[in-house]
Coordinates of C-alpha atoms in Angstrom, one line a residue:
M101 CA 125.4 48.0 114.4
D102 CA 127.6 47.1 111.7
Y103 CA 128.5 49.5 108.7
V104 CA 128.8 48.6 105.1
R105 CA 130.4 50.3 102.0
F106 CA 127.6 51.7 99.8
G107 CA 128.0 50.2 96.5
Q108 CA 131.2 51.4 94.8
T109 CA 131.2 54.8 96.7
D110 CA 133.2 55.9 99.5
L111 CA 130.2 55.9 101.8
E112 CA 130.1 53.8 105.0
V113 CA 126.6 53.5 106.0
S114 CA 124.7 51.8 108.9
Q115 CA 123.1 48.3 108.1
L116 CA 119.7 50.0 108.5
C117 CA 118.6 53.4 107.2
L118 CA 115.9 55.2 109.1
G119 CA 112.9 56.2 106.7
T120 CA 111.5 59.4 108.1
M121 CA 108.2 59.8 106.0
S122 CA 106.3 59.6 109.3
M123 CA 108.0 62.7 110.7
G124 CA 107.1 66.3 110.0
S125 CA 103.6 67.4 110.4
S126 CA 100.4 65.9 111.2
A127 CA 98.6 68.6 109.2
W128 CA 100.0 66.8 106.0
K129 CA 98.7 63.4 107.0
G130 CA 97.2 62.4 110.2
W131 CA 99.6 59.7 110.9
V132 CA 102.6 61.8 110.7
L133 CA 104.4 62.7 113.8
D134 CA 105.1 66.3 114.8
E135 CA 108.5 67.5 115.7
G136 CA 108.1 66.7 119.7
D137 CA 107.0 63.0 118.9
S138 CA 109.9 62.7 116.2
I139 CA 112.9 63.6 118.3
P140 CA 112.8 60.5 120.7
I141 CA 112.9 58.2 117.6
L142 CA 115.8 60.2 116.0
R143 CA 117.8 60.0 119.3
R144 CA 117.1 56.5 119.7
A145 CA 118.2 55.7 116.1
L146 CA 121.5 57.4 116.7
D147 CA 122.0 55.6 120.0
L148 CA 121.5 52.2 118.3
G149 CA 124.1 53.2 115.8
I150 CA 121.9 54.2 112.8
T151 CA 123.7 56.9 110.8
F152 CA 121.8 56.8 107.5
F153 CA 118.6 58.9 107.3
D154 CA 116.2 59.0 104.4
M155 CA 114.1 62.2 103.8
A156 CA 112.2 63.8 101.0
D157 CA 111.1 67.4 100.2
W158 CA 107.7 66.1 99.5
Y159 CA 107.2 64.5 102.9
S160 CA 105.1 67.0 105.0
I161 CA 105.9 69.6 101.9
G162 CA 109.2 70.5 103.4
R163 CA 108.6 70.1 107.1
N164 CA 110.1 66.6 107.3
E165 CA 113.6 68.0 106.1
E166 CA 113.3 70.7 108.8
V167 CA 112.4 68.3 111.7
V168 CA 114.7 65.5 110.6
G169 CA 117.7 67.4 109.3
R170 CA 118.0 70.2 112.0
N171 CA 117.4 68.0 114.8
L172 CA 120.0 65.3 113.7
L173 CA 122.6 68.0 113.4
K174 CA 121.8 69.1 117.0
M175 CA 122.4 65.5 118.1
S176 CA 125.3 64.5 116.1
T177 CA 128.3 65.9 113.8
R178 CA 127.6 66.4 110.1
E179 CA 130.4 64.1 109.3
H180 CA 128.8 61.3 111.3
L181 CA 125.7 61.4 109.5
V182 CA 124.7 60.1 106.0
L183 CA 121.7 62.2 104.8
A184 CA 119.5 61.4 101.8
T185 CA 116.6 63.5 100.4
K186 CA 114.5 63.3 97.3
V187 CA 112.9 65.5 94.6
F188 CA 110.2 65.0 92.2
Y189 CA 106.6 65.3 93.7
P190 CA 104.7 68.5 93.6
M191 CA 105.6 71.1 96.1
S192 CA 102.8 73.5 95.4
D193 CA 100.1 74.2 92.9
D194 CA 102.8 75.8 90.5
P195 CA 103.0 73.4 87.6
S196 CA 106.7 74.0 87.4
D197 CA 107.2 73.1 91.0
R198 CA 107.5 69.4 90.4
G199 CA 109.1 66.9 88.2
L200 CA 112.7 66.6 87.1
S201 CA 113.2 69.8 85.0
R202 CA 116.5 71.8 85.3
K203 CA 114.5 74.7 86.9
H204 CA 112.8 72.5 89.6
I205 CA 115.9 70.4 90.6
A206 CA 118.0 73.6 90.9
A207 CA 115.2 75.3 93.0
S208 CA 114.7 72.1 95.2
I209 CA 118.1 71.3 96.1
D210 CA 118.8 74.8 97.4
R211 CA 115.3 74.8 99.4
S212 CA 116.2 71.4 100.8
L213 CA 119.7 72.2 102.1
A214 CA 118.2 75.5 103.8
R215 CA 115.5 73.5 105.5
M216 CA 117.9 70.9 106.7
G217 CA 120.6 73.6 107.8
T218 CA 123.4 71.8 105.9
D219 CA 125.8 72.6 102.9
Y220 CA 125.4 69.3 101.3
V221 CA 123.4 66.0 101.1
D222 CA 125.2 62.7 100.9
L223 CA 122.6 61.1 98.4
Y224 CA 120.2 63.0 96.3
V225 CA 117.3 60.8 95.1
I226 CA 114.9 61.3 92.3
H227 CA 111.6 60.0 93.8
A228 CA 110.3 58.6 90.4
F229 CA 111.0 58.6 86.7
D230 CA 109.8 61.8 84.9
E231 CA 108.1 60.8 81.6
V232 CA 107.9 64.3 80.4
T233 CA 111.5 65.8 81.0
P234 CA 114.3 64.5 78.7
V235 CA 116.5 62.3 80.4
E236 CA 119.4 64.6 79.3
E237 CA 118.1 67.6 81.0
T238 CA 117.4 65.7 84.1
M239 CA 121.0 64.3 84.4
A240 CA 122.6 67.5 83.6
A241 CA 120.9 69.2 86.2
L242 CA 121.7 66.6 88.8
N243 CA 125.2 66.8 87.6
D244 CA 125.3 70.4 88.3
T245 CA 124.3 69.8 91.9
V246 CA 127.3 67.5 92.2
R247 CA 129.8 69.8 90.7
A248 CA 128.5 72.7 93.0
G249 CA 129.4 70.6 96.0
K250 CA 125.7 70.4 97.1
V251 CA 125.2 66.7 96.5
R252 CA 127.8 63.9 96.9
Y253 CA 126.1 60.9 95.2
L254 CA 122.9 60.5 93.2
G255 CA 120.2 58.0 93.7
A256 CA 116.9 56.9 92.0
S257 CA 113.8 55.4 93.3
T258 CA 110.7 53.3 92.3
M259 CA 111.1 52.8 88.4
Y260 CA 111.6 50.2 86.0
A261 CA 115.2 48.8 85.3
W262 CA 115.2 50.0 81.9
Q263 CA 114.3 53.5 82.9
L264 CA 117.3 53.5 85.4
A265 CA 119.6 52.1 82.7
K266 CA 118.4 54.9 80.3
L267 CA 119.1 57.5 82.8
N268 CA 122.6 56.1 83.5
H269 CA 123.4 55.8 79.7
A270 CA 122.9 59.3 79.2
A271 CA 125.1 60.1 82.1
V272 CA 128.0 58.0 80.7
L273 CA 127.5 59.4 77.1
H274 CA 128.0 63.1 78.4
G275 CA 130.4 62.3 81.1
W276 CA 127.9 63.4 83.9
T277 CA 127.5 61.8 87.3
P278 CA 125.6 58.5 87.2
F279 CA 123.2 57.1 89.8
V280 CA 124.9 54.9 92.4
N281 CA 121.8 53.8 94.3
M282 CA 118.4 52.4 93.6
Q283 CA 115.6 52.7 96.1
C284 CA 112.8 50.0 95.7
Q285 CA 110.0 48.1 97.6
Y286 CA 111.1 44.7 98.6
N287 CA 109.6 42.2 100.9
V288 CA 108.6 38.6 101.1
L289 CA 105.2 39.5 99.5
Y290 CA 106.7 41.6 96.7
R291 CA 109.9 40.3 94.9
E292 CA 109.6 41.7 91.5
E293 CA 112.7 43.6 91.6
E294 CA 114.6 40.2 91.6
R295 CA 113.7 39.7 87.9
E296 CA 115.6 42.8 86.4
M297 CA 116.5 45.5 88.8
F298 CA 118.6 43.5 91.4
P299 CA 120.6 41.8 88.6
Y300 CA 121.1 45.2 86.7
C301 CA 122.3 46.8 90.0
R302 CA 124.8 44.0 90.6
D303 CA 126.2 44.1 87.3
Q304 CA 126.7 47.9 87.6
G305 CA 127.8 48.1 91.2
I306 CA 124.8 50.0 92.3
A307 CA 123.9 50.0 95.8
V308 CA 120.2 49.0 96.7
T309 CA 118.1 50.3 99.5
T310 CA 114.8 48.6 100.1
F311 CA 111.7 50.1 101.7
S312 CA 108.5 48.6 103.1
P313 CA 110.1 45.3 104.6
L314 CA 107.0 44.5 106.5
A315 CA 104.6 45.1 103.4
R316 CA 103.1 48.2 104.7
G317 CA 102.6 46.5 108.1
F318 CA 100.7 43.5 106.6
L319 CA 103.4 40.9 107.7
A320 CA 103.6 42.6 111.3
R321 CA 99.9 42.6 112.3
A322 CA 96.3 41.9 111.7
E323 CA 94.8 45.2 112.9
Q324 CA 94.6 48.6 110.9
T325 CA 96.6 51.6 112.1
A326 CA 96.1 55.3 111.5
R327 CA 98.8 55.0 108.6
T328 CA 97.3 51.9 106.8
A329 CA 93.8 53.3 106.9
H330 CA 94.8 55.9 104.7
D331 CA 97.8 54.1 102.5
L332 CA 97.0 53.5 99.1
Y333 CA 99.7 50.9 98.8
Q334 CA 97.6 48.8 101.3
E335 CA 95.6 47.7 98.5
F336 CA 98.6 45.8 97.0
Y337 CA 98.4 43.2 99.8
G338 CA 95.7 40.9 101.1
D339 CA 94.7 38.0 98.7
D340 CA 94.9 34.3 99.6
I341 CA 98.6 34.0 98.7
D342 CA 99.5 36.9 100.7
R343 CA 97.8 35.8 103.8
E344 CA 99.3 32.3 103.5
I345 CA 102.8 33.9 103.4
A346 CA 102.0 36.1 106.3
R347 CA 100.8 32.9 108.1
R348 CA 104.0 31.2 107.6
V349 CA 105.9 34.3 108.8
R350 CA 103.8 33.9 112.1
E351 CA 104.4 30.3 112.2
I352 CA 108.4 30.7 112.0
A353 CA 108.0 33.6 114.5
A354 CA 106.2 31.5 117.1
R355 CA 108.7 28.6 116.7
R356 CA 111.6 31.1 117.1
G357 CA 110.0 32.9 120.0
V358 CA 110.3 36.3 118.1
S359 CA 107.8 38.7 116.5
P360 CA 106.5 38.4 113.0
A361 CA 108.1 41.8 112.2
Q362 CA 111.6 40.3 113.2
V363 CA 111.1 37.3 110.9
A364 CA 109.8 39.5 107.8
M365 CA 112.8 42.0 108.5
A366 CA 115.2 39.4 108.7
W367 CA 114.2 37.8 105.5
V368 CA 115.0 41.3 103.7
A369 CA 118.0 42.1 105.7
G370 CA 119.7 38.6 105.2
N371 CA 118.7 38.3 101.6
P372 CA 121.1 37.0 99.0
N373 CA 120.2 40.1 97.2
R374 CA 122.3 42.4 99.1
N375 CA 120.4 45.5 100.3
V376 CA 120.3 48.2 103.0
P377 CA 116.6 48.0 104.4
I378 CA 114.9 51.4 105.1
V379 CA 112.9 51.1 108.1
G380 CA 110.1 53.4 109.4
A381 CA 109.2 54.0 113.0
A382 CA 106.3 55.4 114.7
R383 CA 107.8 54.5 118.2
T384 CA 111.1 53.9 119.5
A385 CA 110.4 50.2 119.9
H386 CA 110.0 49.6 116.3
L387 CA 113.6 50.4 116.0
D388 CA 114.6 48.0 118.5
V389 CA 112.7 45.4 116.8
A390 CA 114.4 46.3 113.4
V391 CA 117.8 46.2 114.9
E392 CA 117.2 42.8 116.8
A393 CA 116.1 41.4 113.4
L394 CA 119.6 41.9 112.1
A395 CA 120.8 39.1 114.2
L396 CA 118.2 36.7 113.4
R397 CA 119.5 34.4 110.7
L398 CA 116.8 32.3 108.8
D399 CA 118.1 29.0 107.6
A400 CA 117.6 27.8 103.9
G401 CA 114.6 25.6 105.0
E402 CA 113.0 28.6 106.5
R403 CA 113.6 30.9 103.6
A404 CA 112.2 28.3 101.3
F405 CA 109.1 27.8 103.5
L406 CA 108.5 31.6 103.2
E407 CA 109.1 31.9 99.6
S408 CA 107.5 28.8 98.0
P409 CA 103.9 30.2 97.8
Y410 CA 105.1 33.3 95.9
R411 CA 103.7 33.9 92.4
P412 CA 104.9 36.7 89.7
R413 CA 102.8 39.7 90.1
D414 CA 102.6 43.2 88.4
E415 CA 105.4 45.5 89.1
I416 CA 104.8 48.6 91.3
N417 CA 105.9 51.9 90.2
D418 CA 105.0 55.4 91.1
Q419 CA 103.3 56.2 87.7
N420 CA 100.5 53.8 88.6
P421 CA 100.5 54.3 92.5
V422 CA 97.0 52.9 93.2
R423 CA 96.9 49.8 91.0
R424 CA 96.8 46.6 92.8
P425 CA 99.4 44.0 91.5
R426 CA 97.9 41.0 90.5
A427 CA 99.1 37.4 89.7
L428 CA 100.4 37.1 86.2
H429 CA 98.6 34.4 84.2
L430 CA 101.2 33.1 81.8
D431 CA 98.9 30.3 80.1

């Protein structure tokens, strides 16, 4: 495992980040692993050299941070780990227990730290853009978490480029801490962030983390799993063009003697748009496949073969989580 500088920060992170939405409590969602089944995956990640872990308070409504954070701290030193968590989604029926208000951010960071058993997180990510709370209130509250020593760096996830620019503009105007990371969906079936988000992040020196490299599993297999059966994002994938790209992934995999998952992962990890892929795992073998994919180099012809059927499609953001992206008709 190699380690890379995270944008313009002093963080050194592993080439892969382990996304842990699938760890916490099966009572939250049936496909989520309980603590006993999560521990071997966390241990295997550390054995493979992964030091970057992505959590969220909303995952298993807090149980995710307990299972992941506390067990990692038993297996490794705090200084060796890069821990990220998120804030935004509802944590209870209380209408103030959600969003990016000053009140919710202040309460959420303290609860997250207590659940994980640490004094600080390396990266605190807003899970989506809050269309209700003024950006100045959000950025001032996030800046307070950094000044208090509870957060080292700030990240954002799943929004339009103009929204990220608006938030960072407010930070610059007031001398507050800006976002140094954007977390967005990216795979060979969904490349819309190449239009504006990637160029903006390159220009601003913002590190990019990408999730769903296998397109919610669509590129890795044909059958449904316990997770995909209840995954709203599955509706985004599956038209004729998606199936053709998936067929090409399988064709290259057969030619190379590797799995389709490795080819799909290699397309993201070796992309000219530099990023740190966030990978999920329901079994330790999933981690082995992801790490093996780092060594797989697709040549220019293979990349072109995978990319050529692509067409522009609607952007995905969490304000419209169940809308299927369709091809854009420009005529």
